[in-house]
XYZ file of C-alpha atoms in Angstrom:
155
model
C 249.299 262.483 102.821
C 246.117 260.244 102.621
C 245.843 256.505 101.588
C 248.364 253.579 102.028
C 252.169 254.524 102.643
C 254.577 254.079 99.481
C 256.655 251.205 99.881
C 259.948 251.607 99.273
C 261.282 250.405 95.655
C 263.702 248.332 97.305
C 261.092 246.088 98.948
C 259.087 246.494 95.058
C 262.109 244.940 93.493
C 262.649 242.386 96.079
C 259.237 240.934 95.418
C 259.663 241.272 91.472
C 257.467 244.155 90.941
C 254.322 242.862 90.858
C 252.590 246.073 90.563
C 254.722 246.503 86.964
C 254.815 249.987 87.643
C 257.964 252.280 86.902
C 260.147 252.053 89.844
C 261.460 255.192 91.495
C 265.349 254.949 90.496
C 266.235 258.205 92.227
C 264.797 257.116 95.831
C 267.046 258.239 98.614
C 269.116 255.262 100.054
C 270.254 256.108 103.512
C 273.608 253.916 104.321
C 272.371 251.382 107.267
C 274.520 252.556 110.392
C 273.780 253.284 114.157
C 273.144 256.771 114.489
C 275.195 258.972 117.450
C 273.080 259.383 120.617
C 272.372 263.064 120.832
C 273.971 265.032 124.031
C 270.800 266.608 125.312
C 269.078 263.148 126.164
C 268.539 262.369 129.574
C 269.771 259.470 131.839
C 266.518 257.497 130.976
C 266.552 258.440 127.017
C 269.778 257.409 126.830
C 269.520 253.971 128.262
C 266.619 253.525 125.668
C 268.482 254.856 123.121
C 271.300 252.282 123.182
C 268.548 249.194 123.783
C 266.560 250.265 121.157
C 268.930 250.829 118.266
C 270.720 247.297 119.131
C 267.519 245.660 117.974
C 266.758 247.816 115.514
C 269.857 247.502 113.799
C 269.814 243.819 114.226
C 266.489 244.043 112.320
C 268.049 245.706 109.744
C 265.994 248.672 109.248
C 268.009 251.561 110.850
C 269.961 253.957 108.718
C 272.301 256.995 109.956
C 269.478 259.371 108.823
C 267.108 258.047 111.456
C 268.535 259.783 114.333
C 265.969 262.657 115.107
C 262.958 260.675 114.812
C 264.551 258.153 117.324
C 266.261 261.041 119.694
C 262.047 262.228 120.074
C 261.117 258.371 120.849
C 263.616 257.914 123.271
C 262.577 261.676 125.055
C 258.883 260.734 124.677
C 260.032 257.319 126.727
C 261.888 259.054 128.819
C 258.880 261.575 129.873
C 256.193 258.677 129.864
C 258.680 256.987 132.214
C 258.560 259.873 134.671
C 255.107 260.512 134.364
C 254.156 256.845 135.395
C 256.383 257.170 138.175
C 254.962 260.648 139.366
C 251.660 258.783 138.641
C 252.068 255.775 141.243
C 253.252 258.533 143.771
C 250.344 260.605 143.647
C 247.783 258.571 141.480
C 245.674 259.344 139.162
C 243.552 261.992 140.484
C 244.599 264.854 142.689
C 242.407 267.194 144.484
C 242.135 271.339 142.767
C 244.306 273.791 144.349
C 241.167 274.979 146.510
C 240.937 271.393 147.451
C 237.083 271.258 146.404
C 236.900 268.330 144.100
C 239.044 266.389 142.646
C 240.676 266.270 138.908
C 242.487 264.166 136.734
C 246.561 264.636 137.609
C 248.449 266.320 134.706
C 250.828 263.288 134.613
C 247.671 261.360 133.361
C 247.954 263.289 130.263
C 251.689 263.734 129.992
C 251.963 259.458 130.172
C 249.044 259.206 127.348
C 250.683 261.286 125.287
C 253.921 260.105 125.459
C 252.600 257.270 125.294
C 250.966 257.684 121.530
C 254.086 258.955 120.385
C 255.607 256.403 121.457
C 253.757 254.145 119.915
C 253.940 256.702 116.540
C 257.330 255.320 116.083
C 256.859 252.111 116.892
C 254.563 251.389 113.962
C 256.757 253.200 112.063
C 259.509 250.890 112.884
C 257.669 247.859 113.047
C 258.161 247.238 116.782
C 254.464 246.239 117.400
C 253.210 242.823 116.326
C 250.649 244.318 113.765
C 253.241 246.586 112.120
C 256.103 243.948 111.931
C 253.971 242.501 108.789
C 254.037 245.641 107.090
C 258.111 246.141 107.193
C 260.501 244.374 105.072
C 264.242 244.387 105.142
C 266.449 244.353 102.171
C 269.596 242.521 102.554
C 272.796 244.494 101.928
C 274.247 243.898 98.661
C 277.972 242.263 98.405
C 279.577 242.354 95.028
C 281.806 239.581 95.697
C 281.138 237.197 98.829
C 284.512 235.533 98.115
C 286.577 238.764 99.067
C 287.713 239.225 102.274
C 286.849 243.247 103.059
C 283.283 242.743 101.558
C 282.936 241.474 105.602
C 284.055 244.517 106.538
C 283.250 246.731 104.227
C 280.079 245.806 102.518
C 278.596 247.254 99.470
């Protein structure tokens, strides 16, 4: 898809519309909830896993649905972690197997690469200073503040 992301017609109708266009009544509205952490992470995944959806539920912006993309941060975090530790063993450049010259060590390009998708998400998410402009949370609608279960349960 080319040109500027859709915003979401909750965010239109929380600024009033200014565009004036028809609003997208049928757009899918995930229920906000902390997804489960996937089984097949690793020690390191998890760990980010359970830091990252903390804040990202606190920023109100993660929904149960969200749970693959984030499973594929946390593994790309996890590798980029290993990588930069392989990397400070060995270093950056590592001589050929005939030992003639030297090259560039893999984990160079398995730490930049994690390291894009990483930051992939993070945009995504608004987790970088330039991107947190571009996201805006909705509050969650309570029909009546004066019940009791509406802090439980809301709507």
């Amino acid at each position: 898809m080319r040109g500027r992301k859709p915003i979401p017609t909750a965010i239109k109708r929380a600024r009033g519309n200014p565009g004036k266009r028809p609003l997208n009544d049928h757009e899918p509205q995930p229920a906000r909830a902390i997804p489960s952490c996937p089984e097949f992470l690793d020690e390191a995944a998890r760990e980010e896993w359970h830091r990252v959806t903390v804040l990202l539920d606190r920023s109100g912006i993660l929904s149960e649905i969200d749970g693959t993309l984030l499973a594929g941060y946390c593994q790309a975090y996890s590798r980029w972690q290993y990588a930069e530790r392989q990397l400070q063993k060995y270093g950056p450049v590592v001589l050929s197997p005939d030992k003639k010259f030297p090259l560039p060590s893999p984990y160079l390009a398995i730490a930049n690469k994690a390291l894009e998708q990483m930051h992939k998400f993070c945009v995504e998410y608004g987790m970088t200073p330039s991107s947190r402009s571009r996201v805006t949370t909705v509050p969650r609608r309570v029909s009546n503040p004066e019940d009791p279960k509406n802090r439980f349960f809301p709507t």
